Amino acid sequence: MTRGAAGQGIRFVKPSVLPGFGLALGFTLTYMGLIVLLPLAALVLKTASLGWGEIWAIITEARVLAALRLSFGTAFIAAALNAVFGLLVAWVLVRYRFPGRRLFDAVVDLPFALPTAVAGIALTALYAPNGWIGKLLEPLGLKVAYTPLGIVIALTFIGLPFVVRTVQPVLEDLDRETEEASATLGARRHQTLARVVLPTLLPALLTGFALAFARAVGEYGSVIFIAGNIPYVSEIAPLLIAIKLEEFDYAGATAIATAMLALSFTILLVLNLIQAYGRRRYGHD
């Protein structure tokens, strides 16, 4: 119970299910500090000890720039593919009933559970020139394994569940009467999809895209086998960091890691701002 402003009388506050706001907030801040903020702060402080000139020289090396372009470019493409086809998968799972639907629904989560190295080996075996799919694509002049295309496939594989599991509950809660009302008012199917369904799903879709993108940028295990790891061609930034560490070049590794952290944070911040705008624009706050 609290006393409000003059003339407003006494206002009753709904009690929280967690006992003690101060204790819960303190635990939250401590946990976040130890698990998230402290390691990131150590990374930034280690990098800051180099000096801006040395940091700039490291992150603008041609090999580093090529690796960063490859990591962020392939992660963006994979997340975009998952945004499209993940939405389609979620739509089928929610809107249709068919034999094996529950099994299909469970399979979506396999990339979460499967060790990434195992996924990388399986994908390489499939798409290598002598693999089941690779040997069919080889005569067409399409090489997947040991190229950036193979990296996109690996990142798409590990990012799919993020989009499906983010969009699926929103789609289940979507009121079908709104779609029926749209159809009653004369809207065609594509108009209902573009003006009724997609705006409602947009915030969840952006969230899934951001999660898939963030997961893909730092992916290592599923990529190193199918990428081929050729400098300037198929060498991702996380692998370059691992190489720097094996060479005891800790300064170079932390500088590249900090650059990745800054780029990832900036991109995710922009996506969050777009998502917040979408929520306000379409009234989902």
PDB file of C-alpha atoms in Angstrom:
ATOM      1  CA  MET A   1       0.000   0.000   0.000  1.00  0.00           C
ATOM      2  CA  THR A   2       1.410   3.477  -0.920  1.00  0.00           C
ATOM      3  CA  ARG A   3       0.150   7.011  -0.512  1.00  0.00           C
ATOM      4  CA  GLY A   4      -0.224   8.838  -3.829  1.00  0.00           C
ATOM      5  CA  ALA A   5      -0.074  12.530  -4.638  1.00  0.00           C
ATOM      6  CA  ALA A   6      -2.320  14.999  -2.851  1.00  0.00           C
ATOM      7  CA  GLY A   7      -5.920  14.437  -3.771  1.00  0.00           C
ATOM      8  CA  GLN A   8      -5.306  11.007  -5.217  1.00  0.00           C
ATOM      9  CA  GLY A   9      -5.822   9.097  -1.979  1.00  0.00           C
ATOM     10  CA  ILE A  10      -4.187   5.777  -1.130  1.00  0.00           C
ATOM     11  CA  ARG A  11      -3.155   3.445  -3.951  1.00  0.00           C
ATOM     12  CA  PHE A  12      -2.709  -0.291  -3.408  1.00  0.00           C
ATOM     13  CA  VAL A  13       0.265  -1.859  -5.156  1.00  0.00           C
ATOM     14  CA  LYS A  14      -0.139  -5.396  -6.490  1.00  0.00           C
ATOM     15  CA  PRO A  15       2.338  -7.605  -4.591  1.00  0.00           C
ATOM     16  CA  SER A  16       5.065  -9.341  -6.603  1.00  0.00           C
ATOM     17  CA  VAL A  17       5.431 -13.113  -6.692  1.00  0.00           C
ATOM     18  CA  LEU A  18       9.136 -12.641  -5.860  1.00  0.00           C
ATOM     19  CA  PRO A  19       9.762 -11.685  -2.220  1.00  0.00           C
ATOM     20  CA  GLY A  20      11.683  -8.442  -1.902  1.00  0.00           C
ATOM     21  CA  PHE A  21      12.396  -6.157  -4.843  1.00  0.00           C
ATOM     22  CA  GLY A  22      15.750  -5.090  -3.422  1.00  0.00           C
ATOM     23  CA  LEU A  23      16.971  -8.660  -2.943  1.00  0.00           C
ATOM     24  CA  ALA A  24      15.778  -9.787  -6.397  1.00  0.00           C
ATOM     25  CA  LEU A  25      17.312  -6.728  -8.083  1.00  0.00           C
ATOM     26  CA  GLY A  26      20.587  -7.203  -6.222  1.00  0.00           C
ATOM     27  CA  PHE A  27      20.772 -10.849  -7.248  1.00  0.00           C
ATOM     28  CA  THR A  28      19.968  -9.924 -10.857  1.00  0.00           C
ATOM     29  CA  LEU A  29      22.657  -7.259 -11.034  1.00  0.00           C
ATOM     30  CA  THR A  30      25.241  -9.520  -9.370  1.00  0.00           C
ATOM     31  CA  TYR A  31      24.462 -12.428 -11.672  1.00  0.00           C
ATOM     32  CA  MET A  32      24.510 -10.272 -14.803  1.00  0.00           C
ATOM     33  CA  GLY A  33      27.726  -8.625 -13.646  1.00  0.00           C
ATOM     34  CA  LEU A  34      29.587 -11.875 -12.998  1.00  0.00           C
ATOM     35  CA  ILE A  35      28.292 -13.839 -15.993  1.00  0.00           C
ATOM     36  CA  VAL A  36      28.009 -11.191 -18.712  1.00  0.00           C
ATOM     37  CA  LEU A  37      29.507  -7.807 -17.890  1.00  0.00           C
ATOM     38  CA  LEU A  38      32.726  -8.854 -16.127  1.00  0.00           C
ATOM     39  CA  PRO A  39      34.058 -11.064 -18.978  1.00  0.00           C
ATOM     40  CA  LEU A  40      33.166  -8.418 -21.547  1.00  0.00           C
ATOM     41  CA  ALA A  41      34.814  -5.708 -19.437  1.00  0.00           C
ATOM     42  CA  ALA A  42      37.967  -7.836 -19.139  1.00  0.00           C
ATOM     43  CA  LEU A  43      38.025  -8.229 -22.926  1.00  0.00           C
ATOM     44  CA  VAL A  44      37.646  -4.491 -23.513  1.00  0.00           C
ATOM     45  CA  LEU A  45      40.236  -3.576 -20.853  1.00  0.00           C
ATOM     46  CA  LYS A  46      42.743  -6.051 -22.299  1.00  0.00           C
ATOM     47  CA  THR A  47      42.238  -4.541 -25.729  1.00  0.00           C
ATOM     48  CA  ALA A  48      42.419  -0.961 -24.446  1.00  0.00           C
ATOM     49  CA  SER A  49      45.914  -1.635 -23.092  1.00  0.00           C
ATOM     50  CA  LEU A  50      47.166  -1.874 -26.691  1.00  0.00           C
ATOM     51  CA  GLY A  51      46.473   1.720 -27.644  1.00  0.00           C
ATOM     52  CA  TRP A  52      44.226   2.927 -30.455  1.00  0.00           C
ATOM     53  CA  GLY A  53      46.952   2.942 -33.089  1.00  0.00           C
ATOM     54  CA  GLU A  54      47.854  -0.688 -32.522  1.00  0.00           C
ATOM     55  CA  ILE A  55      44.193  -1.743 -32.320  1.00  0.00           C
ATOM     56  CA  TRP A  56      43.419  -0.001 -35.595  1.00  0.00           C
ATOM     57  CA  ALA A  57      46.456  -1.592 -37.255  1.00  0.00           C
ATOM     58  CA  ILE A  58      45.307  -5.073 -36.173  1.00  0.00           C
ATOM     59  CA  ILE A  59      41.652  -4.818 -37.144  1.00  0.00           C
ATOM     60  CA  THR A  60      42.407  -3.201 -40.524  1.00  0.00           C
ATOM     61  CA  GLU A  61      44.751  -5.963 -41.667  1.00  0.00           C
ATOM     62  CA  ALA A  62      43.518  -7.363 -44.970  1.00  0.00           C
ATOM     63  CA  ARG A  63      43.167 -10.876 -43.562  1.00  0.00           C
ATOM     64  CA  VAL A  64      41.187  -9.647 -40.533  1.00  0.00           C
ATOM     65  CA  LEU A  65      38.866  -7.493 -42.656  1.00  0.00           C
ATOM     66  CA  ALA A  66      38.233 -10.420 -44.998  1.00  0.00           C
ATOM     67  CA  ALA A  67      37.384 -12.668 -42.052  1.00  0.00           C
ATOM     68  CA  LEU A  68      35.058 -10.057 -40.499  1.00  0.00           C
ATOM     69  CA  ARG A  69      33.285  -9.474 -43.824  1.00  0.00           C
ATOM     70  CA  LEU A  70      32.819 -13.200 -44.260  1.00  0.00           C
ATOM     71  CA  SER A  71      31.525 -13.782 -40.716  1.00  0.00           C
ATOM     72  CA  PHE A  72      29.038 -10.902 -40.700  1.00  0.00           C
ATOM     73  CA  GLY A  73      28.022 -11.301 -44.347  1.00  0.00           C
ATOM     74  CA  THR A  74      27.284 -15.013 -44.149  1.00  0.00           C
ATOM     75  CA  ALA A  75      25.583 -14.566 -40.752  1.00  0.00           C
ATOM     76  CA  PHE A  76      23.301 -11.900 -42.234  1.00  0.00           C
ATOM     77  CA  ILE A  77      22.415 -14.045 -45.257  1.00  0.00           C
ATOM     78  CA  ALA A  78      21.746 -17.093 -43.070  1.00  0.00           C
ATOM     79  CA  ALA A  79      19.564 -15.090 -40.659  1.00  0.00           C
ATOM     80  CA  ALA A  80      17.624 -13.594 -43.598  1.00  0.00           C
ATOM     81  CA  LEU A  81      17.022 -17.061 -45.047  1.00  0.00           C
ATOM     82  CA  ASN A  82      15.850 -18.282 -41.662  1.00  0.00           C
ATOM     83  CA  ALA A  83      13.536 -15.282 -41.312  1.00  0.00           C
ATOM     84  CA  VAL A  84      11.759 -16.307 -44.515  1.00  0.00           C
ATOM     85  CA  PHE A  85      11.758 -20.068 -44.254  1.00  0.00           C
ATOM     86  CA  GLY A  86      11.534 -20.150 -40.443  1.00  0.00           C
ATOM     87  CA  LEU A  87       8.314 -18.147 -40.728  1.00  0.00           C
ATOM     88  CA  LEU A  88       7.034 -20.665 -43.270  1.00  0.00           C
ATOM     89  CA  VAL A  89       7.910 -23.593 -40.982  1.00  0.00           C
ATOM     90  CA  ALA A  90       6.205 -21.919 -38.006  1.00  0.00           C
ATOM     91  CA  TRP A  91       3.129 -21.204 -40.134  1.00  0.00           C
ATOM     92  CA  VAL A  92       2.832 -24.841 -41.220  1.00  0.00           C
ATOM     93  CA  LEU A  93       3.277 -26.117 -37.670  1.00  0.00           C
ATOM     94  CA  VAL A  94       0.648 -23.759 -36.244  1.00  0.00           C
ATOM     95  CA  ARG A  95      -1.968 -23.590 -38.980  1.00  0.00           C
ATOM     96  CA  TYR A  96      -2.065 -27.152 -40.303  1.00  0.00           C
ATOM     97  CA  ARG A  97      -2.669 -30.572 -38.804  1.00  0.00           C
ATOM     98  CA  PHE A  98      -0.932 -33.477 -40.517  1.00  0.00           C
ATOM     99  CA  PRO A  99       0.509 -36.870 -39.558  1.00  0.00           C
ATOM    100  CA  GLY A 100       3.898 -36.542 -37.857  1.00  0.00           C
ATOM    101  CA  ARG A 101       3.399 -32.870 -37.003  1.00  0.00           C
ATOM    102  CA  ARG A 102       4.596 -33.314 -33.424  1.00  0.00           C
ATOM    103  CA  LEU A 103       7.679 -35.212 -34.601  1.00  0.00           C
ATOM    104  CA  PHE A 104       8.388 -32.482 -37.159  1.00  0.00           C
ATOM    105  CA  ASP A 105       7.928 -29.900 -34.417  1.00  0.00           C
ATOM    106  CA  ALA A 106      10.487 -31.696 -32.220  1.00  0.00           C
ATOM    107  CA  VAL A 107      12.992 -31.973 -35.085  1.00  0.00           C
ATOM    108  CA  VAL A 108      13.120 -28.179 -35.276  1.00  0.00           C
ATOM    109  CA  ASP A 109      14.931 -28.140 -31.937  1.00  0.00           C
ATOM    110  CA  LEU A 110      17.654 -30.592 -32.987  1.00  0.00           C
ATOM    111  CA  PRO A 111      20.167 -27.857 -33.914  1.00  0.00           C
ATOM    112  CA  PHE A 112      19.853 -26.668 -30.295  1.00  0.00           C
ATOM    113  CA  ALA A 113      20.722 -30.089 -28.891  1.00  0.00           C
ATOM    114  CA  LEU A 114      23.181 -31.393 -31.466  1.00  0.00           C
ATOM    115  CA  PRO A 115      26.868 -30.622 -30.783  1.00  0.00           C
ATOM    116  CA  THR A 116      27.928 -28.076 -33.373  1.00  0.00           C
ATOM    117  CA  ALA A 117      31.023 -30.048 -34.346  1.00  0.00           C
ATOM    118  CA  VAL A 118      28.841 -33.064 -35.122  1.00  0.00           C
ATOM    119  CA  ALA A 119      26.602 -30.867 -37.263  1.00  0.00           C
ATOM    120  CA  GLY A 120      29.661 -29.556 -39.089  1.00  0.00           C
ATOM    121  CA  ILE A 121      30.968 -33.035 -39.824  1.00  0.00           C
ATOM    122  CA  ALA A 122      27.532 -34.196 -41.027  1.00  0.00           C
ATOM    123  CA  LEU A 123      27.113 -31.178 -43.318  1.00  0.00           C
ATOM    124  CA  THR A 124      30.620 -31.595 -44.701  1.00  0.00           C
ATOM    125  CA  ALA A 125      29.970 -35.267 -45.432  1.00  0.00           C
ATOM    126  CA  LEU A 126      26.801 -34.327 -47.298  1.00  0.00           C
ATOM    127  CA  TYR A 127      28.119 -31.374 -49.300  1.00  0.00           C
ATOM    128  CA  ALA A 128      31.708 -32.464 -49.974  1.00  0.00           C
ATOM    129  CA  PRO A 129      32.442 -33.231 -53.661  1.00  0.00           C
ATOM    130  CA  ASN A 130      32.074 -36.949 -52.893  1.00  0.00           C
ATOM    131  CA  GLY A 131      29.088 -36.498 -50.531  1.00  0.00           C
ATOM    132  CA  TRP A 132      25.470 -37.458 -51.207  1.00  0.00           C
ATOM    133  CA  ILE A 133      24.410 -33.953 -52.226  1.00  0.00           C
ATOM    134  CA  GLY A 134      27.823 -32.576 -53.193  1.00  0.00           C
ATOM    135  CA  LYS A 135      28.410 -35.140 -55.932  1.00  0.00           C
ATOM    136  CA  LEU A 136      25.056 -34.192 -57.486  1.00  0.00           C
ATOM    137  CA  LEU A 137      25.931 -30.490 -57.446  1.00  0.00           C
ATOM    138  CA  GLU A 138      29.503 -30.939 -58.655  1.00  0.00           C
ATOM    139  CA  PRO A 139      28.560 -31.649 -62.329  1.00  0.00           C
ATOM    140  CA  LEU A 140      26.461 -28.466 -62.274  1.00  0.00           C
ATOM    141  CA  GLY A 141      29.554 -26.479 -61.346  1.00  0.00           C
ATOM    142  CA  LEU A 142      28.184 -25.754 -57.876  1.00  0.00           C
ATOM    143  CA  LYS A 143      30.668 -26.309 -55.083  1.00  0.00           C
ATOM    144  CA  VAL A 144      29.317 -26.004 -51.551  1.00  0.00           C
ATOM    145  CA  ALA A 145      31.850 -27.466 -49.128  1.00  0.00           C
ATOM    146  CA  TYR A 146      34.988 -25.388 -48.547  1.00  0.00           C
ATOM    147  CA  THR A 147      33.344 -22.237 -49.912  1.00  0.00           C
ATOM    148  CA  PRO A 148      31.360 -19.351 -48.351  1.00  0.00           C
ATOM    149  CA  LEU A 149      28.177 -21.090 -49.561  1.00  0.00           C
ATOM    150  CA  GLY A 150      28.960 -23.979 -47.229  1.00  0.00           C
ATOM    151  CA  ILE A 151      29.325 -21.511 -44.354  1.00  0.00           C
ATOM    152  CA  VAL A 152      25.887 -20.047 -45.135  1.00  0.00           C
ATOM    153  CA  ILE A 153      24.360 -23.542 -45.048  1.00  0.00           C
ATOM    154  CA  ALA A 154      25.982 -24.338 -41.701  1.00  0.00           C
ATOM    155  CA  LEU A 155      24.842 -21.026 -40.176  1.00  0.00           C
ATOM    156  CA  THR A 156      21.329 -21.485 -41.557  1.00  0.00           C
ATOM    157  CA  PHE A 157      21.198 -24.918 -39.941  1.00  0.00           C
ATOM    158  CA  ILE A 158      22.113 -23.677 -36.472  1.00  0.00           C
ATOM    159  CA  GLY A 159      19.915 -20.544 -36.657  1.00  0.00           C
ATOM    160  CA  LEU A 160      16.606 -22.045 -37.793  1.00  0.00           C
ATOM    161  CA  PRO A 161      15.152 -22.835 -34.325  1.00  0.00           C
ATOM    162  CA  PHE A 162      15.603 -19.253 -33.148  1.00  0.00           C
ATOM    163  CA  VAL A 163      13.177 -17.895 -35.756  1.00  0.00           C
ATOM    164  CA  VAL A 164      10.672 -20.755 -35.526  1.00  0.00           C
ATOM    165  CA  ARG A 165      10.480 -20.743 -31.729  1.00  0.00           C
ATOM    166  CA  THR A 166      10.182 -16.950 -31.599  1.00  0.00           C
ATOM    167  CA  VAL A 167       7.451 -16.631 -34.213  1.00  0.00           C
ATOM    168  CA  GLN A 168       5.481 -19.766 -33.315  1.00  0.00           C
ATOM    169  CA  PRO A 169       3.856 -18.566 -30.036  1.00  0.00           C
ATOM    170  CA  VAL A 170       2.907 -15.207 -31.573  1.00  0.00           C
ATOM    171  CA  LEU A 171       1.324 -16.989 -34.500  1.00  0.00           C
ATOM    172  CA  GLU A 172      -0.613 -19.256 -32.147  1.00  0.00           C
ATOM    173  CA  ASP A 173      -2.010 -16.205 -30.343  1.00  0.00           C
ATOM    174  CA  LEU A 174      -2.865 -14.401 -33.572  1.00  0.00           C
ATOM    175  CA  ASP A 175      -6.591 -13.840 -33.714  1.00  0.00           C
ATOM    176  CA  ARG A 176      -7.947 -15.548 -36.834  1.00  0.00           C
ATOM    177  CA  GLU A 177     -11.122 -13.477 -36.607  1.00  0.00           C
ATOM    178  CA  THR A 178      -9.072 -10.489 -37.753  1.00  0.00           C
ATOM    179  CA  GLU A 179      -8.058 -12.362 -40.886  1.00  0.00           C
ATOM    180  CA  GLU A 180     -11.647 -13.427 -41.460  1.00  0.00           C
ATOM    181  CA  ALA A 181     -12.806  -9.828 -41.002  1.00  0.00           C
ATOM    182  CA  SER A 182     -10.215  -8.715 -43.539  1.00  0.00           C
ATOM    183  CA  ALA A 183     -11.487 -11.287 -46.019  1.00  0.00           C
ATOM    184  CA  THR A 184     -15.084 -10.258 -45.320  1.00  0.00           C
ATOM    185  CA  LEU A 185     -14.213  -6.665 -46.164  1.00  0.00           C
ATOM    186  CA  GLY A 186     -12.946  -7.762 -49.550  1.00  0.00           C
ATOM    187  CA  ALA A 187      -9.198  -8.060 -48.995  1.00  0.00           C
ATOM    188  CA  ARG A 188      -7.415 -10.629 -51.078  1.00  0.00           C
ATOM    189  CA  ARG A 189      -5.176 -13.231 -49.450  1.00  0.00           C
ATOM    190  CA  HIS A 190      -1.943 -11.426 -50.214  1.00  0.00           C
ATOM    191  CA  GLN A 191      -3.454  -8.172 -48.872  1.00  0.00           C
ATOM    192  CA  THR A 192      -4.467  -9.876 -45.632  1.00  0.00           C
ATOM    193  CA  LEU A 193      -1.002 -11.373 -45.352  1.00  0.00           C
ATOM    194  CA  ALA A 194       0.791  -8.083 -46.049  1.00  0.00           C
ATOM    195  CA  ARG A 195      -1.459  -5.743 -44.038  1.00  0.00           C
ATOM    196  CA  VAL A 196      -2.783  -7.907 -41.200  1.00  0.00           C
ATOM    197  CA  VAL A 197      -0.580 -10.930 -40.543  1.00  0.00           C
ATOM    198  CA  LEU A 198       2.963  -9.745 -41.262  1.00  0.00           C
ATOM    199  CA  PRO A 199       2.745  -6.444 -39.301  1.00  0.00           C
ATOM    200  CA  THR A 200       1.629  -8.439 -36.261  1.00  0.00           C
ATOM    201  CA  LEU A 201       4.455 -10.941 -36.665  1.00  0.00           C
ATOM    202  CA  LEU A 202       7.110  -8.362 -37.511  1.00  0.00           C
ATOM    203  CA  PRO A 203       8.448  -7.728 -33.950  1.00  0.00           C
ATOM    204  CA  ALA A 204       8.750 -11.465 -33.246  1.00  0.00           C
ATOM    205  CA  LEU A 205      10.286 -12.029 -36.672  1.00  0.00           C
ATOM    206  CA  LEU A 206      12.879  -9.324 -36.039  1.00  0.00           C
ATOM    207  CA  THR A 207      13.647 -10.856 -32.658  1.00  0.00           C
ATOM    208  CA  GLY A 208      14.177 -14.257 -34.253  1.00  0.00           C
ATOM    209  CA  PHE A 209      16.334 -12.691 -36.960  1.00  0.00           C
ATOM    210  CA  ALA A 210      18.461 -10.911 -34.349  1.00  0.00           C
ATOM    211  CA  LEU A 211      18.913 -14.094 -32.296  1.00  0.00           C
ATOM    212  CA  ALA A 212      19.821 -16.160 -35.367  1.00  0.00           C
ATOM    213  CA  PHE A 213      22.227 -13.478 -36.553  1.00  0.00           C
ATOM    214  CA  ALA A 214      23.915 -13.159 -33.146  1.00  0.00           C
ATOM    215  CA  ARG A 215      24.257 -16.938 -32.895  1.00  0.00           C
ATOM    216  CA  ALA A 216      25.693 -17.183 -36.404  1.00  0.00           C
ATOM    217  CA  VAL A 217      28.288 -14.434 -36.001  1.00  0.00           C
ATOM    218  CA  GLY A 218      30.068 -16.278 -33.222  1.00  0.00           C
ATOM    219  CA  GLU A 219      29.562 -19.797 -34.567  1.00  0.00           C
ATOM    220  CA  TYR A 220      32.680 -21.939 -34.731  1.00  0.00           C
ATOM    221  CA  GLY A 221      32.111 -25.681 -34.394  1.00  0.00           C
ATOM    222  CA  SER A 222      29.711 -26.273 -37.277  1.00  0.00           C
ATOM    223  CA  VAL A 223      31.631 -24.002 -39.652  1.00  0.00           C
ATOM    224  CA  ILE A 224      35.289 -24.987 -39.427  1.00  0.00           C
ATOM    225  CA  PHE A 225      34.773 -28.382 -41.086  1.00  0.00           C
ATOM    226  CA  ILE A 226      32.698 -27.193 -44.051  1.00  0.00           C
ATOM    227  CA  ALA A 227      34.467 -23.860 -44.546  1.00  0.00           C
ATOM    228  CA  GLY A 228      37.843 -25.187 -45.571  1.00  0.00           C
ATOM    229  CA  ASN A 229      39.433 -22.292 -43.643  1.00  0.00           C
ATOM    230  CA  ILE A 230      41.237 -20.731 -46.599  1.00  0.00           C
ATOM    231  CA  PRO A 231      42.549 -17.233 -45.701  1.00  0.00           C
ATOM    232  CA  TYR A 232      40.784 -14.425 -47.605  1.00  0.00           C
ATOM    233  CA  VAL A 233      38.240 -16.920 -48.969  1.00  0.00           C
ATOM    234  CA  SER A 234      36.562 -19.053 -46.311  1.00  0.00           C
ATOM    235  CA  GLU A 235      38.254 -18.145 -43.036  1.00  0.00           C
ATOM    236  CA  ILE A 236      35.793 -16.855 -40.417  1.00  0.00           C
ATOM    237  CA  ALA A 237      36.717 -14.364 -37.710  1.00  0.00           C
ATOM    238  CA  PRO A 238      36.243 -16.786 -34.751  1.00  0.00           C
ATOM    239  CA  LEU A 239      38.733 -19.164 -36.394  1.00  0.00           C
ATOM    240  CA  LEU A 240      41.188 -16.302 -36.877  1.00  0.00           C
ATOM    241  CA  ILE A 241      40.858 -15.495 -33.160  1.00  0.00           C
ATOM    242  CA  ALA A 242      41.607 -19.147 -32.318  1.00  0.00           C
ATOM    243  CA  ILE A 243      44.655 -19.068 -34.609  1.00  0.00           C
ATOM    244  CA  LYS A 244      45.927 -15.904 -32.897  1.00  0.00           C
ATOM    245  CA  LEU A 245      45.540 -17.574 -29.497  1.00  0.00           C
ATOM    246  CA  GLU A 246      47.423 -20.681 -30.649  1.00  0.00           C
ATOM    247  CA  GLU A 247      50.217 -18.376 -31.789  1.00  0.00           C
ATOM    248  CA  PHE A 248      50.176 -16.688 -28.331  1.00  0.00           C
ATOM    249  CA  ASP A 249      49.165 -13.429 -30.016  1.00  0.00           C
ATOM    250  CA  TYR A 250      46.710 -12.504 -27.270  1.00  0.00           C
ATOM    251  CA  ALA A 251      46.698  -8.818 -28.227  1.00  0.00           C
ATOM    252  CA  GLY A 252      45.627  -9.613 -31.777  1.00  0.00           C
ATOM    253  CA  ALA A 253      42.967 -12.058 -30.601  1.00  0.00           C
ATOM    254  CA  THR A 254      41.421  -9.608 -28.127  1.00  0.00           C
ATOM    255  CA  ALA A 255      41.464  -6.771 -30.671  1.00  0.00           C
ATOM    256  CA  ILE A 256      39.576  -8.870 -33.243  1.00  0.00           C
ATOM    257  CA  ALA A 257      37.166 -10.105 -30.563  1.00  0.00           C
ATOM    258  CA  THR A 258      36.486  -6.546 -29.418  1.00  0.00           C
ATOM    259  CA  ALA A 259      35.836  -5.463 -33.009  1.00  0.00           C
ATOM    260  CA  MET A 260      33.343  -8.316 -33.380  1.00  0.00           C
ATOM    261  CA  LEU A 261      31.727  -7.356 -30.065  1.00  0.00           C
ATOM    262  CA  ALA A 262      31.361  -3.713 -31.126  1.00  0.00           C
ATOM    263  CA  LEU A 263      29.931  -4.605 -34.542  1.00  0.00           C
ATOM    264  CA  SER A 264      27.521  -7.169 -33.092  1.00  0.00           C
ATOM    265  CA  PHE A 265      26.333  -4.773 -30.393  1.00  0.00           C
ATOM    266  CA  THR A 266      25.752  -1.995 -32.923  1.00  0.00           C
ATOM    267  CA  ILE A 267      23.787  -4.249 -35.283  1.00  0.00           C
ATOM    268  CA  LEU A 268      21.684  -5.726 -32.473  1.00  0.00           C
ATOM    269  CA  LEU A 269      21.006  -2.230 -31.099  1.00  0.00           C
ATOM    270  CA  VAL A 270      19.738  -1.112 -34.510  1.00  0.00           C
ATOM    271  CA  LEU A 271      17.555  -4.219 -34.773  1.00  0.00           C
ATOM    272  CA  ASN A 272      16.143  -3.600 -31.297  1.00  0.00           C
ATOM    273  CA  LEU A 273      15.323  -0.002 -32.208  1.00  0.00           C
ATOM    274  CA  ILE A 274      13.550  -1.198 -35.363  1.00  0.00           C
ATOM    275  CA  GLN A 275      11.715  -3.804 -33.294  1.00  0.00           C
ATOM    276  CA  ALA A 276      10.644  -1.183 -30.734  1.00  0.00           C
ATOM    277  CA  TYR A 277       9.423   1.064 -33.562  1.00  0.00           C
ATOM    278  CA  GLY A 278       7.449  -1.846 -34.990  1.00  0.00           C
ATOM    279  CA  ARG A 279       5.801  -2.523 -31.634  1.00  0.00           C
ATOM    280  CA  ARG A 280       4.804   1.124 -31.273  1.00  0.00           C
ATOM    281  CA  ARG A 281       3.758   1.417 -34.916  1.00  0.00           C
ATOM    282  CA  TYR A 282       1.449  -1.585 -34.811  1.00  0.00           C
ATOM    283  CA  GLY A 283       0.307  -1.202 -31.217  1.00  0.00           C
ATOM    284  CA  HIS A 284       1.888  -4.255 -29.589  1.00  0.00           C
ATOM    285  CA  ASP A 285       3.335  -2.496 -26.513  1.00  0.00           C
TER     286      ASP A 285
END
